[in-house]
Short mmCIF file of C-alpha atoms and ligand atoms in Angstrom, two decimals:
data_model
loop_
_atom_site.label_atom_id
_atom_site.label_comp_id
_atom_site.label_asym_id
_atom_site.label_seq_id
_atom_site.Cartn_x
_atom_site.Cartn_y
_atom_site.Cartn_z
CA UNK N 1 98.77 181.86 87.89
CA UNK N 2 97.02 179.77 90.65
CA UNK N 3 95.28 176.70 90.50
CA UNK N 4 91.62 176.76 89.48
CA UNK N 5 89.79 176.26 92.24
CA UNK N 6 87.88 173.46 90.66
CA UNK N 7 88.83 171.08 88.42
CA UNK N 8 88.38 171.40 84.79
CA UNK N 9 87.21 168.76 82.38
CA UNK N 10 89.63 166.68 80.62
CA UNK N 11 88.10 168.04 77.23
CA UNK N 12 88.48 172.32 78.73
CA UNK N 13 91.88 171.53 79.68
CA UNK N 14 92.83 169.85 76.02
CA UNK N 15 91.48 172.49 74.35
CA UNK N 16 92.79 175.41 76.46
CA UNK N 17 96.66 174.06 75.41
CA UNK N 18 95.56 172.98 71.83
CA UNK N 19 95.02 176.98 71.14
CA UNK N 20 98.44 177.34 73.04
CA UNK N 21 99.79 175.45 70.72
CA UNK N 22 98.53 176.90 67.77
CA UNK N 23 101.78 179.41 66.95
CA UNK N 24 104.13 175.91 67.60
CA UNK N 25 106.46 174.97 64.94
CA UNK N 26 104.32 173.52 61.83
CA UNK N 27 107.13 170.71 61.51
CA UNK N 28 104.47 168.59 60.00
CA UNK N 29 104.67 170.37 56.97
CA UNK N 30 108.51 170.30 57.09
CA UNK N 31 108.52 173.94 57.84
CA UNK N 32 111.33 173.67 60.51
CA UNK N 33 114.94 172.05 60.18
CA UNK N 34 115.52 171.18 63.94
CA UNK N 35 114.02 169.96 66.76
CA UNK N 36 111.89 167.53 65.43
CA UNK N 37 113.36 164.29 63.74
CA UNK N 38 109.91 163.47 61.81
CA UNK N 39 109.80 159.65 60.04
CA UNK N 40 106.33 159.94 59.53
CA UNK N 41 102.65 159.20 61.34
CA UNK N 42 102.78 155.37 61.67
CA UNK N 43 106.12 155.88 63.60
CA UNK N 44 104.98 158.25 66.15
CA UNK N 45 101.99 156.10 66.44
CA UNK N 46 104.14 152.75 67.50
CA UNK N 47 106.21 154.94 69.40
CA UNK N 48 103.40 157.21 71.18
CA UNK N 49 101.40 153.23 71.68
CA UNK N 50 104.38 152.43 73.77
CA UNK N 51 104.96 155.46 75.54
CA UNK N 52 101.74 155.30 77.03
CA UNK N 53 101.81 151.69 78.02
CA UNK N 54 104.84 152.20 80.12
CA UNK N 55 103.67 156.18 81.03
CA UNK N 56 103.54 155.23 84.74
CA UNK N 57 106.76 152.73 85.10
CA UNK N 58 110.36 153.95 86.37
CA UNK N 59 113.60 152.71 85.50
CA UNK N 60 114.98 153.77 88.53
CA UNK N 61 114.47 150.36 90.19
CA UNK N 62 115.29 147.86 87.55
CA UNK N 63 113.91 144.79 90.10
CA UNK N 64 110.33 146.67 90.37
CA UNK N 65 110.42 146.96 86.48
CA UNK N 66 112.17 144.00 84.66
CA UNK N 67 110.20 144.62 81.56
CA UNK N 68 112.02 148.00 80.87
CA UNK N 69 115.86 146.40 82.02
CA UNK N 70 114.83 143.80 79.55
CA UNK N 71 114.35 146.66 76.67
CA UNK N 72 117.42 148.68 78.38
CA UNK N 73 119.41 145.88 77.79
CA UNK N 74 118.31 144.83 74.57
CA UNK N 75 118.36 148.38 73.59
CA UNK N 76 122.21 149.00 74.27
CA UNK N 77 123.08 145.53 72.54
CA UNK N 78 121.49 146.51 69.68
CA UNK N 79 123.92 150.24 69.93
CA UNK N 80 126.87 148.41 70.43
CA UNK N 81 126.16 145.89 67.47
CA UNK N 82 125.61 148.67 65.50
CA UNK N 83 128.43 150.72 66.56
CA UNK N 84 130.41 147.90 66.50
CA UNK N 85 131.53 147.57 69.98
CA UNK N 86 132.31 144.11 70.31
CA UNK N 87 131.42 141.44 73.47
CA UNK N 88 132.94 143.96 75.83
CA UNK N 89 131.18 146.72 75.12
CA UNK N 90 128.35 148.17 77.47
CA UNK N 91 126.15 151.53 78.15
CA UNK N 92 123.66 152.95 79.26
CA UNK N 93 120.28 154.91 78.50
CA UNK N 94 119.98 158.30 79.01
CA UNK N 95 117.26 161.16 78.43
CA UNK N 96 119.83 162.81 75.29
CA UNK N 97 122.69 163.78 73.95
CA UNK N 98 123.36 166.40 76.57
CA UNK N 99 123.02 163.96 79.57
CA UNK N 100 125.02 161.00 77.63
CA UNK N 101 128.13 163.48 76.78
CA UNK N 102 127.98 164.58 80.64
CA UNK N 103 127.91 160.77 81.32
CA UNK N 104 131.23 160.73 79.30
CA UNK N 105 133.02 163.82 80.82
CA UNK N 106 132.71 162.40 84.19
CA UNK N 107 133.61 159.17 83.27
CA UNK N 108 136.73 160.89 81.71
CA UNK N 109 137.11 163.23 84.84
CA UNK N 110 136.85 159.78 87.02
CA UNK N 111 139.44 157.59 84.84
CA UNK N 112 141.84 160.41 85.06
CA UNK N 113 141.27 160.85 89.03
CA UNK N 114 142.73 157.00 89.10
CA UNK N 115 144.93 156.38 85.93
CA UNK N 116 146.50 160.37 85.89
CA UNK N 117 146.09 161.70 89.59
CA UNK N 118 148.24 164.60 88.74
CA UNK N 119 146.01 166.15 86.12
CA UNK N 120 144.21 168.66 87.83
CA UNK N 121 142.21 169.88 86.17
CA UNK N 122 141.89 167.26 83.80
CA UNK N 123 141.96 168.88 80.58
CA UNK N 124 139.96 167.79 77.24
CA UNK N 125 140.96 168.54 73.73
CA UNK N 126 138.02 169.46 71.66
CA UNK N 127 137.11 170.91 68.30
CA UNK N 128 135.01 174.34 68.41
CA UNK N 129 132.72 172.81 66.66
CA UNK N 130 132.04 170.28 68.85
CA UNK N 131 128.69 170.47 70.31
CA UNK N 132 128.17 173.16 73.75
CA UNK N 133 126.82 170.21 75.72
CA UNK N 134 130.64 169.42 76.26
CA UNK N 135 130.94 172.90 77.57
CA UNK N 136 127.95 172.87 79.73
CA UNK N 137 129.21 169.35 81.01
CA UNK N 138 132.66 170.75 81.55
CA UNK N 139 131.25 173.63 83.52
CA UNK N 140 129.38 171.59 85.95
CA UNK N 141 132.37 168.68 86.42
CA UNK N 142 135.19 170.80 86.73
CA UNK N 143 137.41 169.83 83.80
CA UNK N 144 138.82 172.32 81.39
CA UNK N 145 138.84 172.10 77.87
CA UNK N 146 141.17 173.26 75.40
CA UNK N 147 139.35 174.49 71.92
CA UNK N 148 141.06 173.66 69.12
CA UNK N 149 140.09 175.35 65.88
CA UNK N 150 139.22 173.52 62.60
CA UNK N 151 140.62 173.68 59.34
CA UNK N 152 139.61 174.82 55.91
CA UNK N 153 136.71 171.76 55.73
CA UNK N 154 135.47 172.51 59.28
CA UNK N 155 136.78 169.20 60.50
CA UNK N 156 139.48 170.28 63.51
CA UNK N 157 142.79 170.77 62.42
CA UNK N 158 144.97 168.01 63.88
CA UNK N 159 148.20 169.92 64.35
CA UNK N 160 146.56 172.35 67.03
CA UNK N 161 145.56 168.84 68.79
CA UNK N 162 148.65 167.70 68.75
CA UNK N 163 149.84 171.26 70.13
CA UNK N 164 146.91 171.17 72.83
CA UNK N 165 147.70 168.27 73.93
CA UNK N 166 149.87 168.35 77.73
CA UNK N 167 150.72 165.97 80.80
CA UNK N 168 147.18 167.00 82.00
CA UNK N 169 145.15 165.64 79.39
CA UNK N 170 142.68 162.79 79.86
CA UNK N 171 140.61 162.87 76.82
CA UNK N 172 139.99 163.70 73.30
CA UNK N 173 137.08 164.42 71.40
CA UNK N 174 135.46 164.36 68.00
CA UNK N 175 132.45 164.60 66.14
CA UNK N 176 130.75 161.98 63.84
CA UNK N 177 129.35 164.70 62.35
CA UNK N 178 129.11 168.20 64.17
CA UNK N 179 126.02 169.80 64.60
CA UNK N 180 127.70 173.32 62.35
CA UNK N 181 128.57 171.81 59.02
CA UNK N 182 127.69 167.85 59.32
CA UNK N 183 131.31 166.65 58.76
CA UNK N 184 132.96 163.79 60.48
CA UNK N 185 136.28 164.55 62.10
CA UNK N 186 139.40 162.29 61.28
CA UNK N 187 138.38 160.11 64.34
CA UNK N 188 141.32 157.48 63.29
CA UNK N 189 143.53 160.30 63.48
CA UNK N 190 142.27 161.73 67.40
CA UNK N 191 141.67 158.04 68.34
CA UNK N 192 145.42 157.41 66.99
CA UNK N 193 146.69 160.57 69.16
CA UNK N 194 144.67 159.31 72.16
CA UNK N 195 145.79 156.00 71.83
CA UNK N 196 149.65 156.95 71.74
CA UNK N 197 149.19 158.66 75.21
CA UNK N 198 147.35 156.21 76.45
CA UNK N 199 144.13 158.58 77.06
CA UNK N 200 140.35 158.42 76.25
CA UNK N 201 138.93 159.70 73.31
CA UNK N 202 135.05 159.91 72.75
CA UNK N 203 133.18 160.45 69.02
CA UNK N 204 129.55 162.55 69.93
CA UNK N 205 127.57 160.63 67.47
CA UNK N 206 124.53 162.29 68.56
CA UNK N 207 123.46 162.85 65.06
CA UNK N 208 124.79 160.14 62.91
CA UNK N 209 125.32 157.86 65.25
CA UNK N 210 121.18 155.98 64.33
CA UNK N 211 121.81 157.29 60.60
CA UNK N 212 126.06 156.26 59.54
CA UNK N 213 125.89 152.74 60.21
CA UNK N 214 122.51 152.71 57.39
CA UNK N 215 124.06 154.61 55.26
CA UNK N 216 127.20 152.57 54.68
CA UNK N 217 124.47 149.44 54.57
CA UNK N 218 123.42 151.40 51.21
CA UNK N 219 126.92 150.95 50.04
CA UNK N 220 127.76 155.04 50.42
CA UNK N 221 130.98 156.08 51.58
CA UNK N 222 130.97 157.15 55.48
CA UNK N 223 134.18 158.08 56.83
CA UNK N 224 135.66 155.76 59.92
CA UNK N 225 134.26 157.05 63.15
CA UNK N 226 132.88 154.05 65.16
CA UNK N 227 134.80 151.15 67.77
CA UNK N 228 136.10 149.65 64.62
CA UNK N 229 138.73 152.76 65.02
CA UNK N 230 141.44 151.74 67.59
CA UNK N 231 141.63 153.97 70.56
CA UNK N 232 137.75 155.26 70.43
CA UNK N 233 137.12 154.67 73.76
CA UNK N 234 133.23 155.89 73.70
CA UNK N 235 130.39 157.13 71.89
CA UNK N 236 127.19 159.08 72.17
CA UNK N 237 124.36 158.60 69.99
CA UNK N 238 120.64 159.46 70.09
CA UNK N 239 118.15 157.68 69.71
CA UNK N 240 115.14 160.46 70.06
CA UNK N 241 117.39 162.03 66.63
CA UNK N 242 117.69 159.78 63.40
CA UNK N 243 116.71 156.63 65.78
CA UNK N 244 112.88 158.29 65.55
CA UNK N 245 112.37 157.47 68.99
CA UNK N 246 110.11 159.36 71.42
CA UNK N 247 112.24 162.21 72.55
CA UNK N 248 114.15 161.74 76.11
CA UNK N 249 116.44 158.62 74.94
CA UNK N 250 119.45 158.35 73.75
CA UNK N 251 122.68 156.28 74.33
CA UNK N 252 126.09 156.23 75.43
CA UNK N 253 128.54 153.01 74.58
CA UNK N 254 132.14 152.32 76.37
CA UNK N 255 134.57 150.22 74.52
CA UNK N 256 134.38 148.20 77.49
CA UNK N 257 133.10 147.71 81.20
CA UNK N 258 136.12 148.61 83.01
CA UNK N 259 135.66 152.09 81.56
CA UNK N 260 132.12 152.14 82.04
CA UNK N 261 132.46 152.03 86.10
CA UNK N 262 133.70 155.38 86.63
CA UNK N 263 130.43 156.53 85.17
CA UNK N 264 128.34 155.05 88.14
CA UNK N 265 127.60 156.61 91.63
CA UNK N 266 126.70 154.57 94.55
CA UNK N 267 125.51 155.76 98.37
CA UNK N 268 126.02 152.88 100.83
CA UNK N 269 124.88 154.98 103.82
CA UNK N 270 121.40 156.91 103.07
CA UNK N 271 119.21 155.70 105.54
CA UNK N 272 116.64 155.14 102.96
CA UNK N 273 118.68 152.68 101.54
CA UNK N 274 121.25 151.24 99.36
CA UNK N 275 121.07 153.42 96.12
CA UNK N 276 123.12 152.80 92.96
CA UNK N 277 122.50 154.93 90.03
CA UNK N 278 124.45 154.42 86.72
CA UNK N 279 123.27 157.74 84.87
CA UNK N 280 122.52 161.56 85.92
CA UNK N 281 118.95 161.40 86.43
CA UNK N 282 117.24 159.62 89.47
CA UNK N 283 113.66 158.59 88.52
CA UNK N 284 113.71 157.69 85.07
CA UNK N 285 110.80 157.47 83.16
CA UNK N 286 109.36 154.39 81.19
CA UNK N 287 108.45 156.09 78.15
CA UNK N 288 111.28 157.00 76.49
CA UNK N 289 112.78 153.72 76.69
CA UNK N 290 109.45 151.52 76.09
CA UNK N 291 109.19 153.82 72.92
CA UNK N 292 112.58 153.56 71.74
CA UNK N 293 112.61 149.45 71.63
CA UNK N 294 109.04 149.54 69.99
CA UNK N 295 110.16 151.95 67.53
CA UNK N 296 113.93 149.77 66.87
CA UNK N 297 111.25 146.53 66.63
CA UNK N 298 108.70 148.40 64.11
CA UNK N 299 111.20 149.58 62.17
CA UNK N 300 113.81 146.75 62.29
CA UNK N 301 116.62 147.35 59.47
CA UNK N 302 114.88 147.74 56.34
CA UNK N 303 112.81 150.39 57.83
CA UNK N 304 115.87 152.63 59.04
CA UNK N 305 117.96 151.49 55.43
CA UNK N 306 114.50 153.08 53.58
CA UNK N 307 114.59 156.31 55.77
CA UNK N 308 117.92 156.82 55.29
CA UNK N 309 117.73 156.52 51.40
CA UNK N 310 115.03 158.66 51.37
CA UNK N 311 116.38 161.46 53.68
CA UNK N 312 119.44 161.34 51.77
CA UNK N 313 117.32 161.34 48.31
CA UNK N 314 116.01 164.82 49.59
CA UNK N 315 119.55 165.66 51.16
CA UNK N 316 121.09 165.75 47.55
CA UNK N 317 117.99 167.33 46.01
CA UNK N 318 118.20 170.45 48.79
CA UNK N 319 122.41 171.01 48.35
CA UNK N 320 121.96 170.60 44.37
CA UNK N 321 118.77 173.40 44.99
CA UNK N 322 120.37 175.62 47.25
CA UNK N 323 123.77 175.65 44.82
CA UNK N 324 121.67 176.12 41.77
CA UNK N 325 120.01 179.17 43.79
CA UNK N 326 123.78 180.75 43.91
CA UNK N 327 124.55 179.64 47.68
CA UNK N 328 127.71 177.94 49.05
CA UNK N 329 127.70 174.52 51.25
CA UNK N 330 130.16 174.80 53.78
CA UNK N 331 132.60 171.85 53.92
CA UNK N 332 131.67 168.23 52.88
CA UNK N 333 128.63 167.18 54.94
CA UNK N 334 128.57 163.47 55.70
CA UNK N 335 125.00 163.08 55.91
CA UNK N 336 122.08 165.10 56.34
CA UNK N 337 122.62 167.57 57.72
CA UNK N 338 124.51 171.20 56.35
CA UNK N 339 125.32 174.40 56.43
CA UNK N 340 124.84 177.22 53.14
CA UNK N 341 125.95 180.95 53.18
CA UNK N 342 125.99 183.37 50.07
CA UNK N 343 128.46 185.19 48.74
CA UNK N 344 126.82 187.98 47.27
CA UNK N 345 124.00 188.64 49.89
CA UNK N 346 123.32 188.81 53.32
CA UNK N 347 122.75 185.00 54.93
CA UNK N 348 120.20 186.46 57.49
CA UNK N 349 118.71 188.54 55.79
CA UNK N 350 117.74 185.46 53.43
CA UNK N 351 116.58 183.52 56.43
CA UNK N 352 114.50 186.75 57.37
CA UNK N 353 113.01 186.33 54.43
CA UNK N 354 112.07 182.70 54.15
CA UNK N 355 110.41 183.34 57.64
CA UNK N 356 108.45 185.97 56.26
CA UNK N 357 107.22 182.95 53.91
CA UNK N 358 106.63 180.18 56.58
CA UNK N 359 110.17 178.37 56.68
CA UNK N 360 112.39 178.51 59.65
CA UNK N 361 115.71 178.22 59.06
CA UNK N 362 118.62 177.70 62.10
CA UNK N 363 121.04 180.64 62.05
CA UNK N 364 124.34 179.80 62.75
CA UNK N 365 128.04 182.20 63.18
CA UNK N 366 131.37 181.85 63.05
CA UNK N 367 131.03 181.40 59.78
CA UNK N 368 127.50 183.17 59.20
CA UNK N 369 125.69 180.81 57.81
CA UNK N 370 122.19 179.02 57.32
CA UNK N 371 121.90 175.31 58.84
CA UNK N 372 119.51 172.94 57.91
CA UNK N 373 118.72 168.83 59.26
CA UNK N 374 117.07 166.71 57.23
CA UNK N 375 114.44 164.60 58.15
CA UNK N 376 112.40 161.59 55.87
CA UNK N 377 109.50 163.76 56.45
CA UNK N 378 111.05 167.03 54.74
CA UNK N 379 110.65 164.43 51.76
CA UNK N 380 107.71 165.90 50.02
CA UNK N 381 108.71 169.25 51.06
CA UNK N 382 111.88 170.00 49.04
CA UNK N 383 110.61 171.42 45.93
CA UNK N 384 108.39 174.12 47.31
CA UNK N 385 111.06 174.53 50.06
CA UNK N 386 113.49 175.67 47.23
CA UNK N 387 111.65 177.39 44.86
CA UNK N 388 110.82 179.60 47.63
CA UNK N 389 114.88 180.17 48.67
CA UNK N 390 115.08 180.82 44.94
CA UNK N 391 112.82 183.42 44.72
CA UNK N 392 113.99 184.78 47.95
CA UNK N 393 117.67 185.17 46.92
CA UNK N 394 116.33 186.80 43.44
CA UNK N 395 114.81 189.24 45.12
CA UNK N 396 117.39 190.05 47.42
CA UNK N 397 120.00 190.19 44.58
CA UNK N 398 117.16 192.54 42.94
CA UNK N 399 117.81 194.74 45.85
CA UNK N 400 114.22 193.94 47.55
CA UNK N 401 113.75 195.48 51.19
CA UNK N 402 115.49 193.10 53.81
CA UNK N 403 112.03 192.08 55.75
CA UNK N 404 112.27 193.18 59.78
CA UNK N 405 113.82 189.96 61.14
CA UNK N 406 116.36 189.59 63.20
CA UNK N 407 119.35 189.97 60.82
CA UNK N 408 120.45 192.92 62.09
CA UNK N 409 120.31 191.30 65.80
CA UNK N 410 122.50 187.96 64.29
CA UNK N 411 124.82 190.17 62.63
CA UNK N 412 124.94 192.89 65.66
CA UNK N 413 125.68 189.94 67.96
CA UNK N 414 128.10 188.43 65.27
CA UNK N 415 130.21 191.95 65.71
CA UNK N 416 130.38 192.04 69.19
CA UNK N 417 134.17 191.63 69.94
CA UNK N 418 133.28 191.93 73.58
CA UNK N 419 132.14 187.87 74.56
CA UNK N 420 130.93 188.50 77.47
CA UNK N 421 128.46 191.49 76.27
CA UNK N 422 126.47 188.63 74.08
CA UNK N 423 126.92 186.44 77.29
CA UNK N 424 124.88 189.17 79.23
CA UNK N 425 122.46 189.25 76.32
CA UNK N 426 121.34 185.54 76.26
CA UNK N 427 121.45 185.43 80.41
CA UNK N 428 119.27 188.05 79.95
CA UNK N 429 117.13 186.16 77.09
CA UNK N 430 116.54 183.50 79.58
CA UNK N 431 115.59 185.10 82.47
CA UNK N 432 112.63 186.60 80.53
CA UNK N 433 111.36 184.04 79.09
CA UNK N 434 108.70 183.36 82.43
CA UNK N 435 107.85 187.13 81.74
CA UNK N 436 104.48 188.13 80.37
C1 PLP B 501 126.33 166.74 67.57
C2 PLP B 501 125.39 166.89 68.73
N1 PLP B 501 125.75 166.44 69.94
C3 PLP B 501 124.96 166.57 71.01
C4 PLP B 501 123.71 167.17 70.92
C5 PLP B 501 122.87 167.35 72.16
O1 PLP B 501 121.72 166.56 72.10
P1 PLP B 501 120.42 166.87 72.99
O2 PLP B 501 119.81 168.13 72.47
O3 PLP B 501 119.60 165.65 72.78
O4 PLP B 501 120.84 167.01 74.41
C6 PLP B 501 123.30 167.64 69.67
C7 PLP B 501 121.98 168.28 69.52
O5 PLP B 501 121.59 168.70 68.46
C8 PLP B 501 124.15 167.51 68.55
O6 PLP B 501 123.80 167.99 67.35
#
């Protein structure tokens, strides 16, 4: 592709990636269970309002742009009221839950550089299930991590912590909930472990971390996972997920200041200047975080106590569905968000067929298993959603052709005993994604 050698009109160019998008998820109509945290059209329109107001400004100079340190600020004292971080708290913004669990790894690597010099490499003890931005974070900082597997209820099994833990060991992680099953680790018990050795321990509230604090509002029961818990030394949550913000922000929250140091880098010597930056990105764009404090404002608490009642409303209609249609939730799920298999048919195969029909469902292994995340907007959704999986499972039980889907690909790459053979297969995935 080259660049037209004239301009096009505003209108031609709108058009031209309108049709583009015409094959994009229909999460509108609740037809997808990722991706897109949906809390309805007056939402996006407060948020979208405020992206474009603050579409040109950059956080990267806080002086040239005091409006957006102002909603920074107010922003992360609104997180650490609401994760209950106390006066000493602080955190920054970042563009999601990938870059804010990076911003914890290397504030772990960093603590442990000063407070354990003779870890090396720094090691972190983490549940599989924890979410592959720690990997991906890991890989690039240069810490290892020691997997630890979970138990029966998919939360991770504490004994194997206790076993993984070693001299080299700076921090500890859990998951309020994972991303697999939507269960909330025994954070009192990591935070406890942590504590005892005198080493970090950070709870990725990525998911629950805009949704938990509502939901105990409404009285329900939500597990301990926040700075109320002795030893949690940070958290990550997102705002662009149950927050309903504009995506590109989220947050990460230390316990205290102190901690929150070895997160920034500083160049005293570029001859352009003195340059401080506390987060991964340089440039960082006004959107996101305009977007994010008009959405907290519109909202304010009633609106996120109403959105979690009624994504929870349609949470307990889907697992009391999906169990009346013969399926099995995995574990206890915390919140919105699970994971179903079947016993007596073929999990992919099922979600081949409720593509056939329009719904996308997430695919998940180790167990096999279908995921979904509820939104408010899946609201008005649920009943055709589950008449459909109904039908579906009837007519697999009936013995009804599997449609072409890529169950056979899932379970295939299931199989594979050989890692790095499915490794190959999604390098390969990605490199051809720019190919026509
Ligand atoms: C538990 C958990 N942590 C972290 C992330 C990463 O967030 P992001 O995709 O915003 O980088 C996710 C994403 O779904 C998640 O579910």
């Amino acid at each position: 592709m080259q660049l037209p050698e004239k301009g096009q009109s505003p209108d031609e160019v709108l058009a031209e990636m309108q049709r583009a998008a015409e094959k994009d998820a229909d999460w509108r109509s609740g037809k997808t269970w990722s991706l897109v945290y949906n809390a309805g059209e007056d939402v996006i329109a407060v948020s979208r309002r405020a992206y474009d107001a603050f579409f040109s400004s950059n956080a990267l100079n806080p002086m040239a742009f005091p409006s957006l340190r102002r909603f920074e600020t107010e922003i992360l004292d609104l997180a650490s009221g609401l994760l209950h971080g106390g006066r000493e708290a602080a955190g920054n913004l970042t563009t999601g839950g990938t870059e804010s669990i990076l911003m914890a790894l290397k504030t772990a690597r960093d603590w442990g550089r000063v407070h354990r010099p003779g870890a090396s490499p720094a090691e972190v003890v983490i549940p599989v299930s924890a979410h592959p931005a720690f990997d991906k974070a890991a890989h690039y900082l240069g810490l290892k991590l020691i997997y630890v597997p979970v138990g029966p209820d998919y939360r991770v099994d504490l004994d194997a912590v206790k076993d993984a833990l070693s001299e080299r060991t700076v921090l500890v992680v859990g998951s309020a909930p994972s991303f697999p099953q939507g269960v909330i680790d025994d954070i009192p018990a990591l935070a406890k472990l942590a504590e005892e050795r005198g080493i970090l321990c950070h709870v990725d509230a990525c998911v629950g971390g805009y949704f938990l604090p509502f939901l105990e509002r409404l009285g329900e029961p939500v597990a301990p996972w926040d700075f109320r818990v002795p030893g949690v030394t940070s958290i990550s949550a997102d705002l662009h997920k149950y927050g309903y913000t504009a995506r590109g922000c989220s947050t990460i929250v230390y316990r205290d200041r102190a901690l929150r140091r070895h997160q920034f880098h500083v160049q005293t010597d570029w001859p352009g200047g003195l340059y401080g930056s506390p987060t991964m990105t340089g440039s960082r764009p006004g959107g996101p975080i305009a977007a994010a404090w008009a959405v907290l404002h519109y909202l304010g608490e009633e609106g996120y106590l109403r959105l979690a009642r009624t994504t929870m409303e349609a949470t307990r209609a889907l697992i009391g569905g999906v169990r009346a249609a013969g399926l099995r939730v995995l574990g206890k799920p915390a919140m919105s968000v699970f994971a179903f298999t079947a016993d007596d048919l073929e999990i992919y195969a099922l979600c081949d067929a409720m593509d056939a029909s329009g719904w996308k469902i997430d695919r998940q292994q180790l167990p096999p298993s279908a995921h979904l995340m509820v939104s408010p907007g899946h609201a008005p959704f649920v009943v055709p959603f589950l008449s459909e999986l109904g039908d579906a499972a009837h007519r697999l039980r009936g013995g009804a052709a599997t449609p072409s889907g890529s169950a056979a690909m899932y379970g295939a790459l299931a199989q594979m005993g050989d890692r790095s053979m499915v490794s190959e297969f999604l390098l390969g995935f990605m490199d051809s994604l720019d190919q026509k």
